[in-house]
PDB file of C-alpha atoms in Angstrom:
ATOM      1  CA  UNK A 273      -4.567 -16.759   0.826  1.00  0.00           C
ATOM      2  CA  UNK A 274      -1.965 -18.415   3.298  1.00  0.00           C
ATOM      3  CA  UNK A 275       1.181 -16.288   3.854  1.00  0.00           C
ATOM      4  CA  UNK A 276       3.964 -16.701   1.128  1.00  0.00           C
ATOM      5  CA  UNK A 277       6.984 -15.077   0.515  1.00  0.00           C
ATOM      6  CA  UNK A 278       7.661 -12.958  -2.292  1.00  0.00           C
ATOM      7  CA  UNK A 279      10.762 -11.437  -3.729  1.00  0.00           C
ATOM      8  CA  UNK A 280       9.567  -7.941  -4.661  1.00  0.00           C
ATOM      9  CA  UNK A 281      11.785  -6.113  -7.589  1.00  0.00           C
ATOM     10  CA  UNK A 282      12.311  -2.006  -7.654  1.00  0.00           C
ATOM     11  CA  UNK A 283       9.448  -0.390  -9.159  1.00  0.00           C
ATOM     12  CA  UNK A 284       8.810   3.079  -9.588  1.00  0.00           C
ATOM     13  CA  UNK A 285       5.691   5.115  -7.922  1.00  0.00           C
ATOM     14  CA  UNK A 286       3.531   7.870  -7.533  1.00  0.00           C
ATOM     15  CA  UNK A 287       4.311   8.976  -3.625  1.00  0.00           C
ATOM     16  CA  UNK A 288       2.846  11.231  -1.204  1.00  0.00           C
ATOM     17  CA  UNK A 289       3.778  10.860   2.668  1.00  0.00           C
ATOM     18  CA  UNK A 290       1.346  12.174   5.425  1.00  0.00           C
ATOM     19  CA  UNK A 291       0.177  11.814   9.580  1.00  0.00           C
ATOM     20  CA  UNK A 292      -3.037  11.092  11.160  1.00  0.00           C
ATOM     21  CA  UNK A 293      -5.831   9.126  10.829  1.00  0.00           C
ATOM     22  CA  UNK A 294      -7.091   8.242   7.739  1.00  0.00           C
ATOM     23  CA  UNK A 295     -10.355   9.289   8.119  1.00  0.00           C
ATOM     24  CA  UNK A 296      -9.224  12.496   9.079  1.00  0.00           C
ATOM     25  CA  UNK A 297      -8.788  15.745   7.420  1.00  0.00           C
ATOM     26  CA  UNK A 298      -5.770  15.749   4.676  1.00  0.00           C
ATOM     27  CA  UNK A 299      -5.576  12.076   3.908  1.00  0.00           C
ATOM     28  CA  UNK A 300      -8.411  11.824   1.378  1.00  0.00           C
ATOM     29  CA  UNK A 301      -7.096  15.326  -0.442  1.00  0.00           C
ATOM     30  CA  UNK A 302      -3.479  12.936  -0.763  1.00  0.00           C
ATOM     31  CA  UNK A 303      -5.166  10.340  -2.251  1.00  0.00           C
ATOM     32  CA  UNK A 304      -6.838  12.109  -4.795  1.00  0.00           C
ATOM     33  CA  UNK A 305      -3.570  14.124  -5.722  1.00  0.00           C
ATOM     34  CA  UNK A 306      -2.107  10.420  -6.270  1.00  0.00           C
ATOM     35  CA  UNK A 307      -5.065   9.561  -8.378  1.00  0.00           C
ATOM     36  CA  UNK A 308      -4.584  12.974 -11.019  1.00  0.00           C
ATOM     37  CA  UNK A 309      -1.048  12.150 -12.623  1.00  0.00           C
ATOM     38  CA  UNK A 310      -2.165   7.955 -12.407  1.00  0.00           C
ATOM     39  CA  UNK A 311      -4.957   8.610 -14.687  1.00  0.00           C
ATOM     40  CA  UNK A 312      -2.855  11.066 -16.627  1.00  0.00           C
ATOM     41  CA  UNK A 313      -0.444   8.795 -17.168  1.00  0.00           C
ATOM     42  CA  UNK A 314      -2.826   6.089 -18.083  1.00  0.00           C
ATOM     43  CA  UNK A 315      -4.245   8.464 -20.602  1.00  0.00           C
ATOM     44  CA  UNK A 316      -1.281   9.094 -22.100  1.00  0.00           C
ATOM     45  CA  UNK A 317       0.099   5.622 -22.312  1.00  0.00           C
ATOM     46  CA  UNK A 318      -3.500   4.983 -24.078  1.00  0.00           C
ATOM     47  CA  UNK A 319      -2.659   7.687 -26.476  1.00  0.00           C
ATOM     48  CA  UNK A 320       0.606   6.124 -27.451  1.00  0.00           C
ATOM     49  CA  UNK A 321      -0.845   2.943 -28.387  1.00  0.00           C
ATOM     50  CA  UNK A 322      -0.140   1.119 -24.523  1.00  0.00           C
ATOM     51  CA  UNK A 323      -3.304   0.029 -22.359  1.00  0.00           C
ATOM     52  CA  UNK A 324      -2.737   0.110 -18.554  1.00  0.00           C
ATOM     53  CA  UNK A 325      -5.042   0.461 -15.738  1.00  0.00           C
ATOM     54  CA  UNK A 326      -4.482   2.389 -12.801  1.00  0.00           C
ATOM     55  CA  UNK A 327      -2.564  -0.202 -10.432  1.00  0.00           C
ATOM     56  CA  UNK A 328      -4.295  -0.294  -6.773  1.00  0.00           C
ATOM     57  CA  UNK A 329      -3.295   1.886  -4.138  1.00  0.00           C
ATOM     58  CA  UNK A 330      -0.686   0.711  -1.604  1.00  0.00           C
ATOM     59  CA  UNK A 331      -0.267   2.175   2.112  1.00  0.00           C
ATOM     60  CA  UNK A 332       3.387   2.032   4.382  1.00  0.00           C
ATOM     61  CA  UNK A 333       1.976   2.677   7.600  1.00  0.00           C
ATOM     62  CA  UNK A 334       4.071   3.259  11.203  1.00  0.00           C
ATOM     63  CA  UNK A 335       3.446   4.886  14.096  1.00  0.00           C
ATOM     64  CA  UNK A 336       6.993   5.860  16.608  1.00  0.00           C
ATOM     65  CA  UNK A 337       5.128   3.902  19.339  1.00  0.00           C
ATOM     66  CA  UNK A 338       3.467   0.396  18.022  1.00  0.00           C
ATOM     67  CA  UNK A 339       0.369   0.948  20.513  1.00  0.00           C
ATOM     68  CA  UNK A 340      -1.205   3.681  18.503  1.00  0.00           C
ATOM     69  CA  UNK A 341      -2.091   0.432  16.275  1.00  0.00           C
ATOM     70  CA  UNK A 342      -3.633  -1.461  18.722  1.00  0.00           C
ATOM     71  CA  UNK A 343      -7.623  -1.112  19.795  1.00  0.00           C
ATOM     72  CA  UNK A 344      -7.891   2.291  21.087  1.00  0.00           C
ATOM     73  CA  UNK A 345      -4.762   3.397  19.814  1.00  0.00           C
ATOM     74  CA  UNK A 346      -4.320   6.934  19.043  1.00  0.00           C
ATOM     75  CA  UNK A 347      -4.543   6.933  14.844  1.00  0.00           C
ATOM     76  CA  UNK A 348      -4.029  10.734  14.854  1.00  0.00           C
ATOM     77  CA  UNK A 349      -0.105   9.469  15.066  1.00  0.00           C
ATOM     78  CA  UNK A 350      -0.015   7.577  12.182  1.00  0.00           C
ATOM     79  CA  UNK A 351       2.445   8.006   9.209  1.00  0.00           C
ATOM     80  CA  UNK A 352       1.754   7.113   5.982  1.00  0.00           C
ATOM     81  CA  UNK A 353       2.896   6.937   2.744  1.00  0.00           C
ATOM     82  CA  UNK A 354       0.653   6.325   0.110  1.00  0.00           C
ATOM     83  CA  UNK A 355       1.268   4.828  -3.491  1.00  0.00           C
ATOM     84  CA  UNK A 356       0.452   3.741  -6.856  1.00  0.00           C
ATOM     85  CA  UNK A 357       2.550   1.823  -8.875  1.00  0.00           C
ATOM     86  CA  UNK A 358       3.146   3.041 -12.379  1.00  0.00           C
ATOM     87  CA  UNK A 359       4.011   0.659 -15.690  1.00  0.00           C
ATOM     88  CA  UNK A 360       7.534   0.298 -16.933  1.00  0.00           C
ATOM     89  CA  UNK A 361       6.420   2.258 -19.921  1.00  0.00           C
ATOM     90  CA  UNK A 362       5.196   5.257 -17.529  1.00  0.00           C
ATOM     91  CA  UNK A 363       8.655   5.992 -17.204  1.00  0.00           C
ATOM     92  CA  UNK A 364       9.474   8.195 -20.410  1.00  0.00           C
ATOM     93  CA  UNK A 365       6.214  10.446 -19.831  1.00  0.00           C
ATOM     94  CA  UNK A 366       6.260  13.563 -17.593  1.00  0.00           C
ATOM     95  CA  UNK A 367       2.752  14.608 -16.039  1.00  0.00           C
ATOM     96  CA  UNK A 368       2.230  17.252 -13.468  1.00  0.00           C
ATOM     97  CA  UNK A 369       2.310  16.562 -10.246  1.00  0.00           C
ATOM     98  CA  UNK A 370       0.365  17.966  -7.025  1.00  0.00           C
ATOM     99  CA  UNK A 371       1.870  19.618  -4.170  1.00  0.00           C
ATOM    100  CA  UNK A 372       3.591  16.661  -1.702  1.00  0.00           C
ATOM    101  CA  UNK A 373       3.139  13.914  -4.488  1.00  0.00           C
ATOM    102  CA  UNK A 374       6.422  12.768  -6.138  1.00  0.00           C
ATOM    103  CA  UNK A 375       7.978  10.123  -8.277  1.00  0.00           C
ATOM    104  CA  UNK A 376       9.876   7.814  -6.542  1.00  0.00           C
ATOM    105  CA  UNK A 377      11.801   4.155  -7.159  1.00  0.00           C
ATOM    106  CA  UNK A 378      11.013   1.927  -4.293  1.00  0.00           C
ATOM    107  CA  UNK A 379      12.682  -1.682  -3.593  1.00  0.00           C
ATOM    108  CA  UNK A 380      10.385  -3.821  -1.173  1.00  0.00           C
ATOM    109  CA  UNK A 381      12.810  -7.004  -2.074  1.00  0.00           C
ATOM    110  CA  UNK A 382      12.046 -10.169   0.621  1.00  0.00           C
ATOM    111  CA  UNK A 383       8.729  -9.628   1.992  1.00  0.00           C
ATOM    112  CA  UNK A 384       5.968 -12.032   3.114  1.00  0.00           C
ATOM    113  CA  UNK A 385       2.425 -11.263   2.542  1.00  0.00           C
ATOM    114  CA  UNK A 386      -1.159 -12.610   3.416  1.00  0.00           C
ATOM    115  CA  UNK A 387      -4.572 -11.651   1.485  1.00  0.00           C
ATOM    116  CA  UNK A 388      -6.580 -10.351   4.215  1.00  0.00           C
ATOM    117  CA  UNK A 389     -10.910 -10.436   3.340  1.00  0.00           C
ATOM    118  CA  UNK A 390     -12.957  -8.646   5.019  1.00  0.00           C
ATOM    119  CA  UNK A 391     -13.757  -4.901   6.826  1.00  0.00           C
ATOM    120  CA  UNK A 392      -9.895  -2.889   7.940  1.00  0.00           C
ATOM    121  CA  UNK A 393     -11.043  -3.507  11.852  1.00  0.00           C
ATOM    122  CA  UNK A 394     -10.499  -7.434  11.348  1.00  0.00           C
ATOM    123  CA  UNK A 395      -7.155  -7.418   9.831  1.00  0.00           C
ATOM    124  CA  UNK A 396      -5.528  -8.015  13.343  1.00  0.00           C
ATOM    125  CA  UNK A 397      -6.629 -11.807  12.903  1.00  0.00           C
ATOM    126  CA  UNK A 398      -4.268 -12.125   9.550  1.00  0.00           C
ATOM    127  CA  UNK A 399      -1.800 -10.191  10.881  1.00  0.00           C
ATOM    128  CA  UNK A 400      -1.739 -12.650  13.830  1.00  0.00           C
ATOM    129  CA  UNK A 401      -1.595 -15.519  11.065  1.00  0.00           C
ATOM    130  CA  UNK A 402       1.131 -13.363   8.849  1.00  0.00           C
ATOM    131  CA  UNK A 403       3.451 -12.748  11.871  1.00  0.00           C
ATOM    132  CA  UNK A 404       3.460 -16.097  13.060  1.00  0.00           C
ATOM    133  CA  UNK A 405       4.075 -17.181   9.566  1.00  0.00           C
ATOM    134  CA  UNK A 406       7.327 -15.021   9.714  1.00  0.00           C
ATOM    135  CA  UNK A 407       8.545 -16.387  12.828  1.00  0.00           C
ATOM    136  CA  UNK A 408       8.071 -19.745  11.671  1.00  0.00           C
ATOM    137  CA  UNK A 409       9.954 -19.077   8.316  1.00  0.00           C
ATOM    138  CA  UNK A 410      13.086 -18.027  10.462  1.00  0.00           C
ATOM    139  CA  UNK A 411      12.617 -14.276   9.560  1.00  0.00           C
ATOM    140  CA  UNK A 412      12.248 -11.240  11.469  1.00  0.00           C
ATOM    141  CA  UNK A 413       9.838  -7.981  10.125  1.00  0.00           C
ATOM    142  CA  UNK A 414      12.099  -5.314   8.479  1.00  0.00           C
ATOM    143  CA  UNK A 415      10.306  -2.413   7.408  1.00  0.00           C
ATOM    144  CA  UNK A 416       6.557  -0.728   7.529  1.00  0.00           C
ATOM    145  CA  UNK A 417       3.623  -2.810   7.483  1.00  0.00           C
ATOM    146  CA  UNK A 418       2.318  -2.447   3.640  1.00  0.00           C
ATOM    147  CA  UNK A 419      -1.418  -2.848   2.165  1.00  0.00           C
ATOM    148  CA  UNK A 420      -2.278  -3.322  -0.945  1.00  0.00           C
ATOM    149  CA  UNK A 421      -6.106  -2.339  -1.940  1.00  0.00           C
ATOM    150  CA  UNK A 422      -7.407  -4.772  -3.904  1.00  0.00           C
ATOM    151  CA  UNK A 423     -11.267  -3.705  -3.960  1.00  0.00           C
ATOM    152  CA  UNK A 424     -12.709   0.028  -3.840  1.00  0.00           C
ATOM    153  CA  UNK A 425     -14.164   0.470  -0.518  1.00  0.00           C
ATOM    154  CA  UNK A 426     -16.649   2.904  -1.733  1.00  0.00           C
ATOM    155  CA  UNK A 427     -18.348  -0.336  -3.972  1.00  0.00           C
ATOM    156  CA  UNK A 428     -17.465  -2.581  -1.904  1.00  0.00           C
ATOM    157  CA  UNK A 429     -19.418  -4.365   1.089  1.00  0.00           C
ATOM    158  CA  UNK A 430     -17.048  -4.072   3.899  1.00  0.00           C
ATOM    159  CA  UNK A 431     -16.721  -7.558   4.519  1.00  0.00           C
ATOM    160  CA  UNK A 432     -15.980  -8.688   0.688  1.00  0.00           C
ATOM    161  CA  UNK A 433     -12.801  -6.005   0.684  1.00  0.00           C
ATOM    162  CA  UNK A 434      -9.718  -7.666  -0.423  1.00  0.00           C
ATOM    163  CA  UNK A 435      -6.462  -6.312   1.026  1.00  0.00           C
ATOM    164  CA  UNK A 436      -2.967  -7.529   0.475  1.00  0.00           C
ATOM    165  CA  UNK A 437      -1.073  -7.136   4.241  1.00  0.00           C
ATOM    166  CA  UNK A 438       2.688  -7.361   3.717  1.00  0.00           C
ATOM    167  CA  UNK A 439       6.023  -6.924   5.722  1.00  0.00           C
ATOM    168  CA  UNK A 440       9.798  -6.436   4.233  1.00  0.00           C
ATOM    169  CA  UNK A 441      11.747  -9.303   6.225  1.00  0.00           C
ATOM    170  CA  UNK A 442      15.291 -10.623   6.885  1.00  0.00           C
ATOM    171  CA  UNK A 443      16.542 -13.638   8.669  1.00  0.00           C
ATOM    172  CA  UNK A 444      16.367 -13.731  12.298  1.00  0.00           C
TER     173      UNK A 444
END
């Protein structure tokens, strides 16, 4: 997908914020606590007559110095929060949540975005593509780099994983 801007509306989430590298210890035991009340909530939405699946998980990621992103960087500093977006009709139903995971609105509004295929380690080249994109468009990046997890990398070959790359932006 080329980049494209999108104009993203509030939406409300399942949240849970963490550090260090993702395939570290503690960031699979968040996503799984995300992953309880999202299928509890589907269930329940099932129950009352509504059929949702589980939207994909999302990831804000930042780091307080930008070279623990680049090759070699230090991914034990990364912060994350991690996310699944819940239906409009979620909103009425109450579920249990885990320790760290909350329920929270979040506004992304002007952002541009680029589908990224292929294994994590070759996103640099879209991101090359998506920033240049933003330059171009007269915009500057406002906020944490976003992905959106289009394909389960546990079934999926690492170089047919679809990820949505994305940036909050403002003029320049």
């Amino acid at each position: 997908m080329r980049p494209e801007l999108v104009d993203l509306a509030e939406q409300e989430f399942l949240m849970v914020d963490g550090r260090g590298d993702p395939d570290g210890p503690g960031y699979a035991e968040a996503v799984a606590a995300l992953y309880k009340p999202a299928y509890a909530l589907r269930f329940a939405l099932k129950r009352a007559g509504v059929d949702r699946k589980v939207a994909p998980l999302e990831g804000r990621w930042w780091s307080d110095d930008l070279a623990d992103f680049a090759a070699g960087g230090d991914r034990s500093r990364w912060n994350w929060t991690m996310m699944i977006g819940l239906p409009a009709e979620a909103a009425e139903l109450d579920v249990p949540l885990a320790e760290g995971v909350r329920r929270e609105r979040f506004t992304e509004g002007l952002s541009a975005q680029a589908l990224h295929v292929g294994p994590y380690a070759t996103e640099p080249e879209t991101l090359d593509v998506l920033h240049a994109f933003i330059t171009e468009q007269g915009y500057a990046i406002d906020g944490e780099h976003h992905e959106i997890y289009l394909s389960d990398p546990r079934r999926t070959k690492p170089e047919r994983l679809k990820t949505i790359l994305r940036y909050p932006v403002r003029r320049a």
